[in-house]
Amino acid sequence: MRVTIHDVARVAGVSVASASRALSGRRKVTPEIAERVARAAAELGYQPNAVAKALRDQTTGTIGMIVPGIGNPFFTTIVEAVERELQKTGTDLVLCASQYSPEVEARRLETLLARRVDGLIISPCDIEASVPAVLDAARRVPLVQLDRHIASAGADWVGVDDEAGMSQAVDHVVAGGARSVVFVGSRLMNSSARLRLGGFERAVARSGVQTAAPLLGEFTLEWGIEAGRRLLDGGPLPDAVVCGNDEIAVGLLRSLRTGGLRFPADVSVVGFDDVGHATMCDPPLTTVRQPVEEMAAEAVRLLGQVKADDPRPAQRVAIAPSLVVRQSSRPAAGATPERPGRSTGRETA
Amino acid sequence: MRVTIHDVARVAGVSVASASRALSGRRKVTPEIAERVARAAAELGYQPNAVAKALRDQTTGTIGMIVPGIGNPFFTTIVEAVERELQKTGTDLVLCASQYSPEVEARRLETLLARRVDGLIISPCDIEASVPAVLDAARRVPLVQLDRHIASAGADWVGVDDEAGMSQAVDHVVAGGARSVVFVGSRLMNSSARLRLGGFERAVARSGVQTAAPLLGEFTLEWGIEAGRRLLDGGPLPDAVVCGNDEIAVGLLRSLRTGGLRFPADVSVVGFDDVGHATMCDPPLTTVRQPVEEMAAEAVRLLGQVKADDPRPAQRVAIAPSLVVRQSSRPAAGATPERPGRSTGRETA
DNA sequence: GAAACTCGGGTAATCGATTTCCCGATCCTC
DNA sequence: GAGGATCGGGAAATCGATTACCCGAGTTTC
């Protein structure tokens, strides 16, 4: 049997109330009692039971986080950032992976709620199918969506301004001389996929360059490789390819290079995220950087403000990304590589 | 205020005992009461408080897992495997990252113990510095080390047979005609680093080929790239390079290729782990596959048997890895690529 | 010098779910 | 038909930490 505060009190020869007060310091005790309790606790190796404390205090000191999968470097990066941020406030993170399945996601939400986490940070895997579970959870506990979000309003969100990011990517390749641009992304089952394709299409329409039907698969290296093969097999190549994330872009670089193409001479490739291996691939990848640290900090900050089922209007915080120009794309003639700039857009939906 | 079983009982017009029994089904109630309770629970949206249940039952239905970092694809793979395995038994996983720091690791252990996890799976970040915290935790709760382990005995371990893996890797490149082999690995702060270097050295000594001083850095892509540069800069190249993990190997391939080398014509490269991008890199990587699913299953199985502070001798389960031959290494003349074989070594330490 | 106040210790309620114990009612069994 | 067994409901204890409340002793104040 584990040692409880009763044991400490007994050994110290005081009441449990005094033992508790001596240990927590939340009310004064005489130096002598403090001393006896401290000695007894040390001697017995007493460690407070966080379960009992959570029940009594009605708070667990715990935040739940659900991401689609931890195999994707973008999500591991953002998880690490959130963990660092929470550490500052002394709250623990309970991490779950939904495995890209709305059913698993709903189950994870249930168990996190049953375990009475003090708040939830979630990147919903499906823009439609995740709606009921996310809204239900938001009604019961403070909840902030991070990165991905559901179609419905009613829950706060922090993420990147996909529209602005795509705009920068397209403008960059157009400035580099591209007359035709193709988008390679993910099927439109999540908000990132939709917003990035939408942003791409609007940017392309605005700048008047040619484009073909987008290639939509998954946010994976494998899909990038496959998409590269399809581009090689199907007719004339575009001058530039803008990708939905870096995984796809790295895969694409690989299969296009295997096909004999050189970057950026034959084709420019731009990614999205700037996490993981974007700097390490060959050639280093021009990409739209998500300000992950800021997003994590903002999500945690917002979570502290949110009350469950708050009538306050849902906040949507879109942080501006920045284009990082490396060697996979042709820069504008005479242009100097851009430096990461920062600005924050904020709106209320 | 959240709805409790008292609310359900009140609405159903029965005692809390009956409500509890109706909901859990652990003792019979009349169909009428079962019906009334079920209706009341559904109507109120009752969800049992897992914190209260944990306090009463003295079990949380939770396993804690600590890995050095989730940025490393090997650890994310093994975490996913453990999560899948635990799901079968209905237990939840609480994941923590020690960030490769023994201090953070010790803190994480403390909070997991305070939260009364039912067991711990840990990959200790440092073979020496992690000893006290791990032994202390093992005294208080069932604990199994997975992959990495501490220098001291006294806690169970499940992992791969590094010695056998290195042996296969060295024998393979020697059979392919290599007369000189170099090891590129990690500094010797964890058990994997030590055992793999040790296995490499013994295998090299046995087969009588030449070797130079090993290059030791970190288990990262960056270090692989850097090590490749050092090989290019420093004197004659070896016929083969055996790496401590796949990250290093992929980085090495990249910088050696940038240096104009071709694989496996100029040099053979072998990795270790076979997770993540080993199949996706160029050329696909010959590597020693860790049977991650089996390791996870074995760890969970063992955890179920372990009692805290059990006088039973600590088990050490070393699962045999298998060499997966791809295109980064020269196969033995006339040899057909090996197929993943499986066998399990088991010993008691 | 007495009333009021402060200080600090102990008792017991509290958080929510489960389960032991008890008790009345019904059902067998001989 | 009486005694025992079975069934199922309710009251209350339990898990462990915290804290509201009470109370006695000592201190202050007019």
mmCIF file of N, CA, C and O in Angstrom, chain B residues 183-247:
data_model
loop_
_atom_site.group_PDB
_atom_site.id
_atom_site.type_symbol
_atom_site.label_atom_id
_atom_site.label_comp_id
_atom_site.label_asym_id
_atom_site.label_seq_id
_atom_site.Cartn_x
_atom_site.Cartn_y
_atom_site.Cartn_z
ATOM 1 N N PHE B 183 32.447 2.754 -38.888
ATOM 2 C CA PHE B 183 31.185 2.890 -38.149
ATOM 3 C C PHE B 183 30.894 4.370 -37.901
ATOM 4 O O PHE B 183 31.760 5.113 -37.449
ATOM 5 N N VAL B 184 29.673 4.791 -38.222
ATOM 6 C CA VAL B 184 29.229 6.145 -37.890
ATOM 7 C C VAL B 184 28.037 6.022 -36.964
ATOM 8 O O VAL B 184 26.993 5.491 -37.362
ATOM 9 N N GLY B 185 28.194 6.486 -35.732
ATOM 10 C CA GLY B 185 27.119 6.305 -34.764
ATOM 11 C C GLY B 185 26.973 7.501 -33.858
ATOM 12 O O GLY B 185 27.279 8.634 -34.243
ATOM 13 N N SER B 186 26.485 7.209 -32.649
ATOM 14 C CA SER B 186 26.217 8.278 -31.692
ATOM 15 C C SER B 186 27.210 8.190 -30.544
ATOM 16 O O SER B 186 27.769 7.125 -30.261
ATOM 17 N N ARG B 187 27.426 9.308 -29.893
ATOM 18 C CA ARG B 187 28.265 9.284 -28.700
ATOM 19 C C ARG B 187 27.671 8.318 -27.683
ATOM 20 O O ARG B 187 26.455 8.088 -27.667
ATOM 21 N N LEU B 188 28.500 7.775 -26.810
ATOM 22 C CA LEU B 188 28.110 6.578 -26.060
ATOM 23 C C LEU B 188 27.327 6.883 -24.790
ATOM 24 O O LEU B 188 27.605 6.336 -23.726
ATOM 25 N N MET B 189 26.315 7.717 -24.911
ATOM 26 C CA MET B 189 25.556 8.094 -23.728
ATOM 27 C C MET B 189 24.322 7.226 -23.511
ATOM 28 O O MET B 189 23.629 7.384 -22.519
ATOM 29 N N ASN B 190 24.037 6.365 -24.459
ATOM 30 C CA ASN B 190 22.889 5.481 -24.239
ATOM 31 C C ASN B 190 23.246 4.071 -24.678
ATOM 32 O O ASN B 190 24.242 3.842 -25.357
ATOM 33 N N SER B 191 22.420 3.148 -24.256
ATOM 34 C CA SER B 191 22.778 1.741 -24.440
ATOM 35 C C SER B 191 22.838 1.364 -25.915
ATOM 36 O O SER B 191 23.714 0.588 -26.319
ATOM 37 N N SER B 192 21.940 1.899 -26.723
ATOM 38 C CA SER B 192 21.951 1.545 -28.143
ATOM 39 C C SER B 192 23.283 1.934 -28.765
ATOM 40 O O SER B 192 23.891 1.158 -29.513
ATOM 41 N N ALA B 193 23.740 3.140 -28.462
ATOM 42 C CA ALA B 193 24.997 3.611 -29.024
ATOM 43 C C ALA B 193 26.139 2.675 -28.632
ATOM 44 O O ALA B 193 26.955 2.272 -29.457
ATOM 45 N N ARG B 194 26.172 2.289 -27.368
ATOM 46 C CA ARG B 194 27.273 1.444 -26.906
ATOM 47 C C ARG B 194 27.215 0.045 -27.500
ATOM 48 O O ARG B 194 28.221 -0.490 -27.966
ATOM 49 N N LEU B 195 26.032 -0.547 -27.454
ATOM 50 C CA LEU B 195 25.938 -1.933 -27.891
ATOM 51 C C LEU B 195 26.173 -2.059 -29.389
ATOM 52 O O LEU B 195 26.751 -3.032 -29.849
ATOM 53 N N ARG B 196 25.719 -1.056 -30.142
ATOM 54 C CA ARG B 196 25.913 -1.151 -31.581
ATOM 55 C C ARG B 196 27.380 -0.972 -31.951
ATOM 56 O O ARG B 196 27.900 -1.701 -32.791
ATOM 57 N N LEU B 197 28.029 -0.030 -31.296
ATOM 58 C CA LEU B 197 29.466 0.106 -31.568
ATOM 59 C C LEU B 197 30.201 -1.159 -31.147
ATOM 60 O O LEU B 197 31.029 -1.687 -31.884
ATOM 61 N N GLY B 198 29.861 -1.659 -29.966
ATOM 62 C CA GLY B 198 30.513 -2.880 -29.490
ATOM 63 C C GLY B 198 30.288 -4.034 -30.450
ATOM 64 O O GLY B 198 31.230 -4.769 -30.792
ATOM 65 N N GLY B 199 29.069 -4.196 -30.896
ATOM 66 C CA GLY B 199 28.754 -5.268 -31.837
ATOM 67 C C GLY B 199 29.513 -5.103 -33.135
ATOM 68 O O GLY B 199 30.041 -6.079 -33.690
ATOM 69 N N PHE B 200 29.599 -3.866 -33.582
ATOM 70 C CA PHE B 200 30.335 -3.588 -34.809
ATOM 71 C C PHE B 200 31.797 -3.989 -34.649
ATOM 72 O O PHE B 200 32.359 -4.690 -35.497
ATOM 73 N N GLU B 201 32.384 -3.574 -33.545
ATOM 74 C CA GLU B 201 33.820 -3.828 -33.364
ATOM 75 C C GLU B 201 34.123 -5.313 -33.281
ATOM 76 O O GLU B 201 35.099 -5.797 -33.853
ATOM 77 N N ARG B 202 33.277 -6.051 -32.571
ATOM 78 C CA ARG B 202 33.510 -7.491 -32.477
ATOM 79 C C ARG B 202 33.325 -8.168 -33.838
ATOM 80 O O ARG B 202 34.107 -9.042 -34.221
ATOM 81 N N ALA B 203 32.314 -7.727 -34.583
ATOM 82 C CA ALA B 203 32.075 -8.338 -35.888
ATOM 83 C C ALA B 203 33.247 -8.064 -36.833
ATOM 84 O O ALA B 203 33.672 -8.935 -37.589
ATOM 85 N N VAL B 204 33.758 -6.838 -36.774
ATOM 86 C CA VAL B 204 34.881 -6.467 -37.627
ATOM 87 C C VAL B 204 36.121 -7.281 -37.262
ATOM 88 O O VAL B 204 36.819 -7.818 -38.127
ATOM 89 N N ALA B 205 36.368 -7.395 -35.951
ATOM 90 C CA ALA B 205 37.520 -8.159 -35.498
ATOM 91 C C ALA B 205 37.417 -9.599 -35.971
ATOM 92 O O ALA B 205 38.395 -10.198 -36.438
ATOM 93 N N ARG B 206 36.216 -10.151 -35.876
ATOM 94 C CA ARG B 206 36.004 -11.536 -36.257
ATOM 95 C C ARG B 206 36.272 -11.761 -37.750
ATOM 96 O O ARG B 206 36.839 -12.760 -38.155
ATOM 97 N N SER B 207 35.799 -10.792 -38.557
ATOM 98 C CA SER B 207 35.890 -11.028 -39.998
ATOM 99 C C SER B 207 37.223 -10.547 -40.570
ATOM 100 O O SER B 207 37.510 -10.784 -41.738
ATOM 101 N N GLY B 208 37.995 -9.862 -39.756
ATOM 102 C CA GLY B 208 39.351 -9.532 -40.171
ATOM 103 C C GLY B 208 39.499 -8.399 -41.159
ATOM 104 O O GLY B 208 40.569 -8.206 -41.712
ATOM 105 N N VAL B 209 38.426 -7.616 -41.400
ATOM 106 C CA VAL B 209 38.591 -6.489 -42.308
ATOM 107 C C VAL B 209 39.146 -5.290 -41.557
ATOM 108 O O VAL B 209 39.161 -5.254 -40.324
ATOM 109 N N GLN B 210 39.571 -4.311 -42.331
ATOM 110 C CA GLN B 210 40.136 -3.103 -41.742
ATOM 111 C C GLN B 210 39.037 -2.174 -41.248
ATOM 112 O O GLN B 210 37.936 -2.147 -41.791
ATOM 113 N N THR B 211 39.384 -1.396 -40.239
ATOM 114 C CA THR B 211 38.463 -0.338 -39.838
ATOM 115 C C THR B 211 39.269 0.843 -39.313
ATOM 116 O O THR B 211 40.436 0.703 -38.962
ATOM 117 N N ALA B 212 38.621 1.988 -39.292
ATOM 118 C CA ALA B 212 39.266 3.182 -38.742
ATOM 119 C C ALA B 212 38.512 3.570 -37.479
ATOM 120 O O ALA B 212 37.559 2.903 -37.080
ATOM 121 N N ALA B 213 38.934 4.650 -36.849
ATOM 122 C CA ALA B 213 38.238 5.113 -35.653
ATOM 123 C C ALA B 213 36.792 5.435 -36.003
ATOM 124 O O ALA B 213 36.519 6.046 -37.035
ATOM 125 N N PRO B 214 35.842 5.017 -35.172
ATOM 126 C CA PRO B 214 34.435 5.316 -35.465
ATOM 127 C C PRO B 214 34.167 6.811 -35.363
ATOM 128 O O PRO B 214 34.825 7.521 -34.607
ATOM 129 N N LEU B 215 33.184 7.271 -36.118
ATOM 130 C CA LEU B 215 32.746 8.665 -36.024
ATOM 131 C C LEU B 215 31.498 8.703 -35.151
ATOM 132 O O LEU B 215 30.469 8.119 -35.506
ATOM 133 N N LEU B 216 31.605 9.389 -34.014
ATOM 134 C CA LEU B 216 30.477 9.382 -33.080
ATOM 135 C C LEU B 216 29.917 10.783 -32.874
ATOM 136 O O LEU B 216 30.637 11.704 -32.511
ATOM 137 N N GLY B 217 28.622 10.927 -33.127
ATOM 138 C CA GLY B 217 27.971 12.228 -32.939
ATOM 139 C C GLY B 217 26.603 12.022 -32.331
ATOM 140 O O GLY B 217 26.489 11.667 -31.169
ATOM 141 N N GLU B 218 25.560 12.223 -33.117
ATOM 142 C CA GLU B 218 24.209 12.011 -32.625
ATOM 143 C C GLU B 218 23.418 11.158 -33.602
ATOM 144 O O GLU B 218 23.809 10.983 -34.742
ATOM 145 N N PHE B 219 22.266 10.698 -33.143
ATOM 146 C CA PHE B 219 21.410 9.869 -33.997
ATOM 147 C C PHE B 219 20.561 10.741 -34.916
ATOM 148 O O PHE B 219 19.344 10.572 -34.972
ATOM 149 N N THR B 220 21.180 11.682 -35.627
ATOM 150 C CA THR B 220 20.380 12.603 -36.430
ATOM 151 C C THR B 220 20.862 12.681 -37.872
ATOM 152 O O THR B 220 22.006 12.363 -38.187
ATOM 153 N N LEU B 221 19.963 13.151 -38.712
ATOM 154 C CA LEU B 221 20.277 13.392 -40.114
ATOM 155 C C LEU B 221 21.443 14.373 -40.237
ATOM 156 O O LEU B 221 22.362 14.180 -41.050
ATOM 157 N N GLU B 222 21.413 15.401 -39.420
ATOM 158 C CA GLU B 222 22.456 16.424 -39.481
ATOM 159 C C GLU B 222 23.831 15.806 -39.242
ATOM 160 O O GLU B 222 24.795 16.106 -39.955
ATOM 161 N N TRP B 223 23.913 14.956 -38.241
ATOM 162 C CA TRP B 223 25.189 14.331 -37.944
ATOM 163 C C TRP B 223 25.613 13.408 -39.091
ATOM 164 O O TRP B 223 26.797 13.323 -39.428
ATOM 165 N N GLY B 224 24.664 12.760 -39.726
ATOM 166 C CA GLY B 224 24.992 11.920 -40.871
ATOM 167 C C GLY B 224 25.610 12.735 -41.993
ATOM 168 O O GLY B 224 26.609 12.339 -42.609
ATOM 169 N N ILE B 225 25.023 13.895 -42.237
ATOM 170 C CA ILE B 225 25.544 14.779 -43.278
ATOM 171 C C ILE B 225 26.962 15.224 -42.930
ATOM 172 O O ILE B 225 27.891 15.149 -43.747
ATOM 173 N N GLU B 226 27.122 15.654 -41.679
ATOM 174 C CA GLU B 226 28.422 16.099 -41.212
ATOM 175 C C GLU B 226 29.461 14.974 -41.289
ATOM 176 O O GLU B 226 30.590 15.184 -41.759
ATOM 177 N N ALA B 227 29.066 13.787 -40.875
ATOM 178 C CA ALA B 227 30.000 12.656 -40.900
ATOM 179 C C ALA B 227 30.405 12.338 -42.329
ATOM 180 O O ALA B 227 31.566 11.993 -42.603
ATOM 181 N N GLY B 228 29.463 12.461 -43.261
ATOM 182 C CA GLY B 228 29.784 12.236 -44.666
ATOM 183 C C GLY B 228 30.851 13.215 -45.141
ATOM 184 O O GLY B 228 31.816 12.839 -45.817
ATOM 185 N N ARG B 229 30.692 14.474 -44.735
ATOM 186 C CA ARG B 229 31.695 15.479 -45.128
ATOM 187 C C ARG B 229 33.064 15.114 -44.573
ATOM 188 O O ARG B 229 34.079 15.210 -45.250
ATOM 189 N N ARG B 230 33.080 14.675 -43.332
ATOM 190 C CA ARG B 230 34.372 14.330 -42.733
ATOM 191 C C ARG B 230 35.018 13.159 -43.463
ATOM 192 O O ARG B 230 36.232 13.137 -43.661
ATOM 193 N N LEU B 231 34.186 12.190 -43.860
ATOM 194 C CA LEU B 231 34.753 11.065 -44.602
ATOM 195 C C LEU B 231 35.353 11.531 -45.927
ATOM 196 O O LEU B 231 36.425 11.088 -46.331
ATOM 197 N N LEU B 232 34.622 12.434 -46.594
ATOM 198 C CA LEU B 232 35.110 12.933 -47.874
ATOM 199 C C LEU B 232 36.418 13.707 -47.707
ATOM 200 O O LEU B 232 37.341 13.600 -48.526
ATOM 201 N N ASP B 233 36.484 14.477 -46.628
ATOM 202 C CA ASP B 233 37.666 15.322 -46.421
ATOM 203 C C ASP B 233 38.877 14.519 -45.971
ATOM 204 O O ASP B 233 40.020 14.885 -46.266
ATOM 205 N N GLY B 234 38.618 13.442 -45.216
ATOM 206 C CA GLY B 234 39.751 12.809 -44.540
ATOM 207 C C GLY B 234 40.252 11.546 -45.209
ATOM 208 O O GLY B 234 39.720 10.471 -44.996
ATOM 209 N N GLY B 235 41.246 11.677 -46.033
ATOM 210 C CA GLY B 235 41.943 10.502 -46.548
ATOM 211 C C GLY B 235 41.097 9.549 -47.374
ATOM 212 O O GLY B 235 40.006 9.899 -47.825
ATOM 213 N N PRO B 236 41.592 8.330 -47.551
ATOM 214 C CA PRO B 236 40.934 7.357 -48.412
ATOM 215 C C PRO B 236 39.603 6.906 -47.821
ATOM 216 O O PRO B 236 39.492 6.719 -46.610
ATOM 217 N N LEU B 237 38.622 6.715 -48.683
ATOM 218 C CA LEU B 237 37.299 6.301 -48.224
ATOM 219 C C LEU B 237 37.267 4.802 -47.953
ATOM 220 O O LEU B 237 37.937 4.026 -48.637
ATOM 221 N N PRO B 238 36.483 4.389 -46.975
ATOM 222 C CA PRO B 238 36.300 2.955 -46.745
ATOM 223 C C PRO B 238 35.402 2.360 -47.836
ATOM 224 O O PRO B 238 34.709 3.091 -48.539
ATOM 225 N N ASP B 239 35.410 1.041 -47.924
ATOM 226 C CA ASP B 239 34.529 0.384 -48.888
ATOM 227 C C ASP B 239 33.077 0.406 -48.423
ATOM 228 O O ASP B 239 32.157 0.331 -49.237
ATOM 229 N N ALA B 240 32.914 0.440 -47.120
ATOM 230 C CA ALA B 240 31.550 0.395 -46.588
ATOM 231 C C ALA B 240 31.451 1.221 -45.312
ATOM 232 O O ALA B 240 32.428 1.368 -44.574
ATOM 233 N N VAL B 241 30.256 1.760 -45.068
ATOM 234 C CA VAL B 241 29.986 2.477 -43.830
ATOM 235 C C VAL B 241 28.771 1.840 -43.183
ATOM 236 O O VAL B 241 27.723 1.677 -43.835
ATOM 237 N N VAL B 242 28.918 1.463 -41.924
ATOM 238 C CA VAL B 242 27.785 0.932 -41.170
ATOM 239 C C VAL B 242 27.354 2.014 -40.185
ATOM 240 O O VAL B 242 28.189 2.581 -39.474
ATOM 241 N N CYS B 243 26.050 2.323 -40.178
ATOM 242 C CA CYS B 243 25.575 3.453 -39.371
ATOM 243 C C CYS B 243 24.779 2.989 -38.162
ATOM 244 O O CYS B 243 24.148 1.929 -38.184
ATOM 245 N N GLY B 244 24.766 3.823 -37.129
ATOM 246 C CA GLY B 244 24.070 3.503 -35.889
ATOM 247 C C GLY B 244 22.567 3.552 -36.019
ATOM 248 O O GLY B 244 21.857 2.906 -35.251
ATOM 249 N N ASN B 245 22.069 4.346 -36.958
ATOM 250 C CA ASN B 245 20.629 4.293 -37.254
ATOM 251 C C ASN B 245 20.379 4.823 -38.667
ATOM 252 O O ASN B 245 21.317 5.236 -39.366
ATOM 253 N N ASP B 246 19.110 4.816 -39.072
ATOM 254 C CA ASP B 246 18.775 5.190 -40.444
ATOM 255 C C ASP B 246 18.925 6.688 -40.698
ATOM 256 O O ASP B 246 19.288 7.108 -41.795
ATOM 257 N N GLU B 247 18.630 7.487 -39.686
ATOM 258 C CA GLU B 247 18.758 8.929 -39.841
ATOM 259 C C GLU B 247 20.179 9.287 -40.285
ATOM 260 O O GLU B 247 20.397 10.028 -41.230
#
